[in-house]
Short mmCIF file of C-alpha atoms and ligand atoms in Angstrom, two decimals:
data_model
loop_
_atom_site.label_atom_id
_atom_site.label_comp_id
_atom_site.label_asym_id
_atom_site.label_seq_id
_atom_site.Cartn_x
_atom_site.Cartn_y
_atom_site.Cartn_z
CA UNK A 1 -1.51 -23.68 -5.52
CA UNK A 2 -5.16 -23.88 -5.57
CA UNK A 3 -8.24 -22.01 -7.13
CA UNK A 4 -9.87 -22.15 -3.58
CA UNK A 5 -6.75 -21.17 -1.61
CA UNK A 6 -6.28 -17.47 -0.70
CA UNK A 7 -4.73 -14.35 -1.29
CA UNK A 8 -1.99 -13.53 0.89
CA UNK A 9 -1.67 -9.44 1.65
CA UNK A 10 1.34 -7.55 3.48
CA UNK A 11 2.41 -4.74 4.85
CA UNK A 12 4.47 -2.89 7.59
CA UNK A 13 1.40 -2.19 9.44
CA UNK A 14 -2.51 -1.11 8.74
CA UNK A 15 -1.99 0.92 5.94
CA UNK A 16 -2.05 -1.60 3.31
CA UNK A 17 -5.32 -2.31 3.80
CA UNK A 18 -6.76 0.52 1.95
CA UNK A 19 -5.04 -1.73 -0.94
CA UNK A 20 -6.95 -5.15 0.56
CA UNK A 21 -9.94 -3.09 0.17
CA UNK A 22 -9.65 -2.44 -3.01
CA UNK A 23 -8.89 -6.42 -3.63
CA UNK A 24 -11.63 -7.48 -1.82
CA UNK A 25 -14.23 -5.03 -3.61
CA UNK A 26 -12.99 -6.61 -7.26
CA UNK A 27 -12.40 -9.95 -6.12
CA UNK A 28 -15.32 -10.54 -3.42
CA UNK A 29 -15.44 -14.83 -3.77
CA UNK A 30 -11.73 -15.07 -2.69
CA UNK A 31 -10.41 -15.21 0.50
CA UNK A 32 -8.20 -12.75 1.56
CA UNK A 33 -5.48 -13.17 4.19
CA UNK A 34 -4.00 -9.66 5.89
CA UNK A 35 -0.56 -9.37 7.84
CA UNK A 36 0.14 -5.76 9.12
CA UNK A 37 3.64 -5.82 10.60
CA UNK A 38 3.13 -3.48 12.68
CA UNK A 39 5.45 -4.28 15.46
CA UNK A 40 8.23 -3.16 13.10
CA UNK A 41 6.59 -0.20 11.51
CA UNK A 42 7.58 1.96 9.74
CA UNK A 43 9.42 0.52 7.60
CA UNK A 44 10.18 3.75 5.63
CA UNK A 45 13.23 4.86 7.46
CA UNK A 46 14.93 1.40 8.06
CA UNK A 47 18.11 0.74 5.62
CA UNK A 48 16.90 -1.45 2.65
CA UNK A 49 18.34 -5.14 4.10
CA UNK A 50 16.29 -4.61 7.14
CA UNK A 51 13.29 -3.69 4.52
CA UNK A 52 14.29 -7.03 2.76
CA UNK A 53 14.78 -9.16 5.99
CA UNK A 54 11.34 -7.90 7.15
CA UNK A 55 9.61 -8.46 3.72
CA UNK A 56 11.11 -12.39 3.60
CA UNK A 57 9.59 -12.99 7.24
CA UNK A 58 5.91 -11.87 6.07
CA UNK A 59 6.41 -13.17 2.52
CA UNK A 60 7.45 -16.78 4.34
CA UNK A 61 4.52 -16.45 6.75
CA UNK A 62 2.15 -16.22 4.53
CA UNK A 63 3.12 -19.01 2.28
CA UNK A 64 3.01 -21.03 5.58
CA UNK A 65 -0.98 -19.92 5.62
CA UNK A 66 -1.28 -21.35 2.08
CA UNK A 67 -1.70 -17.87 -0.08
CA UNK A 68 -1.81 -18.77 -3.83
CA UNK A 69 -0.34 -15.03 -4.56
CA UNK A 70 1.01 -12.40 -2.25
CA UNK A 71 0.40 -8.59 -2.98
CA UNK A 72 2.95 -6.58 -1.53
CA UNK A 73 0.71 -3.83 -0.24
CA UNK A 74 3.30 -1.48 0.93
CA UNK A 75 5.52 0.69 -1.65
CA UNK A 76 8.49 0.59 0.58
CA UNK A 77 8.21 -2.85 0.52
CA UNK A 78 8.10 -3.71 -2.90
CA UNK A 79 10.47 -0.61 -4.21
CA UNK A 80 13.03 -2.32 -2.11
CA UNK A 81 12.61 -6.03 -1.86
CA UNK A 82 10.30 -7.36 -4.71
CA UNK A 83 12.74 -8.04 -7.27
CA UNK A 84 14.62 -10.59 -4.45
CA UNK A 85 11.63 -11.91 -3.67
CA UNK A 86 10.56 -12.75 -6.93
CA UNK A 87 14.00 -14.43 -7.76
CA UNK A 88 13.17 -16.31 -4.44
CA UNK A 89 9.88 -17.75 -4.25
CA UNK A 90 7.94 -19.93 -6.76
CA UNK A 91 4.60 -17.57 -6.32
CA UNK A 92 3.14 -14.87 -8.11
CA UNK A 93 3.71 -11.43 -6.23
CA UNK A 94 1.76 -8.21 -6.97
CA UNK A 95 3.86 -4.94 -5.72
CA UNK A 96 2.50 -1.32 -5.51
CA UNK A 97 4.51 1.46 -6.42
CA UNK A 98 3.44 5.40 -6.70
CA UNK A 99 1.19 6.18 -9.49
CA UNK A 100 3.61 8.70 -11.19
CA UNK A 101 2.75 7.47 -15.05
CA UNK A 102 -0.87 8.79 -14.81
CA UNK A 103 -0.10 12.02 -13.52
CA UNK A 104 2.88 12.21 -15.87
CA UNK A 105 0.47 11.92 -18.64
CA UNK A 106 -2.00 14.25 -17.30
CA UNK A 107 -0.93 17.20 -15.54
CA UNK A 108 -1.97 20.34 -17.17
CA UNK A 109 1.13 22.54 -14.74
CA UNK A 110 3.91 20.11 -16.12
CA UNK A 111 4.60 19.86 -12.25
CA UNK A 112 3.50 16.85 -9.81
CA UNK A 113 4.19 15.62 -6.05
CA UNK A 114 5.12 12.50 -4.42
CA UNK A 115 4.47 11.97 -1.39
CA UNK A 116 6.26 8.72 0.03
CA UNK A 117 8.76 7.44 2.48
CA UNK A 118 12.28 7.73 2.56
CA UNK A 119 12.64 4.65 1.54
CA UNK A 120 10.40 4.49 -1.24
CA UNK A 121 12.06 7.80 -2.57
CA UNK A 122 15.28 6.28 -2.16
CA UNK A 123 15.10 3.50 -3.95
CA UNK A 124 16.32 2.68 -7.52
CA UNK A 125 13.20 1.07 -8.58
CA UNK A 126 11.44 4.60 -8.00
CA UNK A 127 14.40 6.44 -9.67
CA UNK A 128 13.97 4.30 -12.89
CA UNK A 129 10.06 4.80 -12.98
CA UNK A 130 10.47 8.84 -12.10
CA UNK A 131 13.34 9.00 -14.80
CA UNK A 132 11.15 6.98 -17.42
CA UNK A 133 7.91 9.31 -17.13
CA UNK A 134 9.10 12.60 -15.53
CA UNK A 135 11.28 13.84 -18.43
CA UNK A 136 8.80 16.76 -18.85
CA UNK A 137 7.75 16.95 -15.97
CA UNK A 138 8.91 18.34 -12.49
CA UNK A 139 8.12 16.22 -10.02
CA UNK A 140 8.35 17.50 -6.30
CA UNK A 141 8.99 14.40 -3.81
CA UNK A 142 8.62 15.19 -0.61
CA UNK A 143 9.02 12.23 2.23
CA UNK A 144 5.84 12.05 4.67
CA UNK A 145 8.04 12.30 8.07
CA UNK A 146 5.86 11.01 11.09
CA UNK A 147 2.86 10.32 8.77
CA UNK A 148 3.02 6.34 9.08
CA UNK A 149 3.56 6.89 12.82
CA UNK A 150 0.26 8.78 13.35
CA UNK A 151 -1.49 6.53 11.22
CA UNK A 152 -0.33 3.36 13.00
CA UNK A 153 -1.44 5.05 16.45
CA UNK A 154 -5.16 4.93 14.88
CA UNK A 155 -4.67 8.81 13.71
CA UNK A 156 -6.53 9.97 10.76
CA UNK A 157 -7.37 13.71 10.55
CA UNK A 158 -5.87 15.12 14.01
CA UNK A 159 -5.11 19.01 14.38
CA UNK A 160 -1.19 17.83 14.47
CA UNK A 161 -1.53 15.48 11.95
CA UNK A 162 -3.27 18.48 9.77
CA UNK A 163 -0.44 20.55 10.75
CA UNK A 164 2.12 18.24 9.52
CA UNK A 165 0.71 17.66 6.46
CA UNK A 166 0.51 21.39 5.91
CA UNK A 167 3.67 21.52 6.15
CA UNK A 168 4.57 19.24 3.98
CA UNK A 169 2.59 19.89 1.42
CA UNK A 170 3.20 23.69 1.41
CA UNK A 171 6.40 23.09 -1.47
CA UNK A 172 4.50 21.50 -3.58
CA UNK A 173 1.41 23.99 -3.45
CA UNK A 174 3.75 26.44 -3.71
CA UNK A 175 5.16 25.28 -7.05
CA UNK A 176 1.94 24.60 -9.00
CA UNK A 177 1.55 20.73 -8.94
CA UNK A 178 -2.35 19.99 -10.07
CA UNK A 179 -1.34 16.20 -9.24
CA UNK A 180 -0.52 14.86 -5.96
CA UNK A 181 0.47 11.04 -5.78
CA UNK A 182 0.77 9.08 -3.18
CA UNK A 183 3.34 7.15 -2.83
CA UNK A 184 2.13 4.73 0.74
CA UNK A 185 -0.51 2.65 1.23
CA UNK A 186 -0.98 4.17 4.37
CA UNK A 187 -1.88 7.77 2.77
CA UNK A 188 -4.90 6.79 1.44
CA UNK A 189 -6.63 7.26 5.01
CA UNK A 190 -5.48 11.11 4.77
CA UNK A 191 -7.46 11.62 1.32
CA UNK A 192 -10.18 14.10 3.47
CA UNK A 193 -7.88 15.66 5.15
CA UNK A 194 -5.40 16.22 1.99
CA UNK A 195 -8.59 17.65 0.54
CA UNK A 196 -9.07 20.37 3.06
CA UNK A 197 -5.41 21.53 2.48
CA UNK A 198 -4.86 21.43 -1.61
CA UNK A 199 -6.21 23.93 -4.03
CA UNK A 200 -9.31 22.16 -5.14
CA UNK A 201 -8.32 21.35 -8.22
CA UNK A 202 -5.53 18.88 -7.75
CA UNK A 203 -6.17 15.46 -8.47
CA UNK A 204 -5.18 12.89 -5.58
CA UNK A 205 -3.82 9.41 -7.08
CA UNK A 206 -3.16 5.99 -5.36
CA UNK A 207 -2.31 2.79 -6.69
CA UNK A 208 -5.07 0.27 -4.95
CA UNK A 209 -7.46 0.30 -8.32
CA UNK A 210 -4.51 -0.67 -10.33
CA UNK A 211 -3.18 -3.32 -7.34
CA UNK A 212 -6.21 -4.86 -7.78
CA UNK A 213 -6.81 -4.99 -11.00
CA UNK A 214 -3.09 -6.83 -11.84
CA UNK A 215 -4.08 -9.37 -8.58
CA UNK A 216 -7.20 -9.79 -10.56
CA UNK A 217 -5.44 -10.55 -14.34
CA UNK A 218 -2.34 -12.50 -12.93
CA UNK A 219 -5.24 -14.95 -11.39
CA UNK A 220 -6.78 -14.93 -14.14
CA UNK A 221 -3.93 -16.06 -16.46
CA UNK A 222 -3.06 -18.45 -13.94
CA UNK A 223 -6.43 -19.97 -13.83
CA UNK A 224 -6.47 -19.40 -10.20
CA UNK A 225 -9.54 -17.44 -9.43
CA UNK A 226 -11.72 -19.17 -7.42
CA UNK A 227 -15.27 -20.24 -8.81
CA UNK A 228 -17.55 -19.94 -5.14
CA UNK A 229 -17.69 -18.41 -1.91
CA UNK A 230 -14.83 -18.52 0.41
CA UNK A 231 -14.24 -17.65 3.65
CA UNK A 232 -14.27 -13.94 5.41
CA UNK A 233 -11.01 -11.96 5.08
CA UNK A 234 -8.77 -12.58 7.72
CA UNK A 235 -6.45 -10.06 9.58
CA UNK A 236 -3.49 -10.63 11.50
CA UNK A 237 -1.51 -8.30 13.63
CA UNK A 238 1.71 -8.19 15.57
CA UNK A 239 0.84 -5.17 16.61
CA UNK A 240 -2.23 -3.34 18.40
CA UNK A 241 -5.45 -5.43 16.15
CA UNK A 242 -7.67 -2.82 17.97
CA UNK A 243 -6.46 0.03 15.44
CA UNK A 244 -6.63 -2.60 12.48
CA UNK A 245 -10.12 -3.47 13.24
CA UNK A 246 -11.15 0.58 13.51
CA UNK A 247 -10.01 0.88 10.18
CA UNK A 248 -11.31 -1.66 8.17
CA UNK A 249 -14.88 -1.76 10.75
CA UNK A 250 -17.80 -1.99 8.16
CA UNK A 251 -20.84 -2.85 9.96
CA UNK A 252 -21.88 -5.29 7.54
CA UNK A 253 -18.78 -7.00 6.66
CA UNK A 254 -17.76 -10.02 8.60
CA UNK A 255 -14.25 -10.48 8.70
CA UNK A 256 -12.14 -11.52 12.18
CA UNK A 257 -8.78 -9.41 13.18
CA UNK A 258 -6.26 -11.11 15.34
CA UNK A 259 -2.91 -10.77 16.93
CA UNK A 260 0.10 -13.09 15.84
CA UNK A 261 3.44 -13.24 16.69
CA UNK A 262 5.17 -13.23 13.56
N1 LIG B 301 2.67 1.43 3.86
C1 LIG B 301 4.00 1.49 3.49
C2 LIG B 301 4.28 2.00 2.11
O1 LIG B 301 3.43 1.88 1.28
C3 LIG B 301 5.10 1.59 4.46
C4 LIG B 301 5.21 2.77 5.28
C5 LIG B 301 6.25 2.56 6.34
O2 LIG B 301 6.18 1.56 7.03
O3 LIG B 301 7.13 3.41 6.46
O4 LIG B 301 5.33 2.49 1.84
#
């Protein structure tokens, strides 16, 4: 492992890279290595060997690249399969679960939402971090059927994606939360459209800030930041890279998006 080598991001498909954009704004010298897995999206709704099987593949591809790190940018992901992973390779590996502490803390209504996958919601990482900071609390978890689907097809703020999230929003509305977390990387893309639903004052949380920030200190205390310039990000697809590209498409970033069969 080397300053100069890069950081390896994964996901089941484009929606962790609201999570590499929030890496990439902290840590702007490194270079940053993307793998959506999106020919096996989503993963939310596959039983949790499949999730581990799936989350071995990209961890193992990546190391092939070279990463110094990984960040498991998916919550499914990491709820599920981290703790093997971790046990199995010699590299440091970020994970990203829902932000439920902070809106624990905060909430004025004593009552929050999760929005996440079946998976995610499932798993008994998420019931030990609910348990630890909800005892006050009421949390309302609701799993975001179809979202990942839409959002994998390129969908952002469609009339039926609207209407689904109406839906599933409508229990949580209904019982007073004033914090809505979300528990997927890909959710972040829905934040305007979330916003046109909610009663304006609930407070929408993800966890890419915080992702970054631990990528940032576990460099850090490695020594393993690097010191110059490296190359653009790089994205890789097994999917459609079209819808990849669309979402990450800054005009003045220069970055290349391709597919790969992995
Ligand atoms: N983006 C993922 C997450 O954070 C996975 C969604 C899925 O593939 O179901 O959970």
């Amino acid at each position: 492992m080397e300053k100069d080598s890069p950081i390896g991001i994964f996901d089941s498909g484009v929606g962790g890279t609201s999570i590499w954009k929030e890496v990439h704004h902290l840590l702007p010298l490194e270079h940053t290595i993307y793998l959506a897995d999106s020919a096996n999206a989503p993963y939310g709704e596959k039983p949790r060997e499949e999730i581990l099987r799936l989350s071995i593949k990209n961890t193992e591809k990546l190391l092939e690249m070279g990463v110094k790190i990984i960040v498991v940018a998916c919550n499914t992901a990491t709820t599920n399969a981290i703790k093997t992973l971790r046990s199995s390779y010699d590299i440091p590996l970020i994970g990203i679960e829902p932000a439920i502490k902070p809106a624990a803390l905060h909430t004025q209504t004593k009552c929050i939402g999760i929005l996440a996958t079946k998976g995610t919601l499932s798993s008994d990482l998420f019931a030990k971090t609910s348990d630890l900071y909800s005892k006050n609390t009421r949390v309302i978890e609701v799993v975001g059927t179809g979202l990942v689907q839409e959002i994998e097809k390129g969908q952002k703020d469609s009339p039926f994606l609207k209407a689904m999230l109406i839906e599933l929003l409508k229990p949580m509305i209904e019982a007073g939360i004033d914090y809505l977390v979300l528990g997927c990387s890909h959710y972040p893309y829905l934040i305007p459209t979330l916003k046109e639903i909610l009663p304006q004052h609930v407070q929408i949380l993800d966890s890419g800030m915080a992702v970054a920030r631990q990528t940032k200190l576990v460099l850090q205390s490695m020594d393993l930041l690097t010191e110059q310039q490296q190359k653009p990000p790089e994205f890789f697809s097994n999917g459609n890279p079209e819808i990849l590209r669309n979402l990450i498409s800054k005009p003045s970033e220069n970055f290349s998006v391709s597919y790969l069969d992995f």
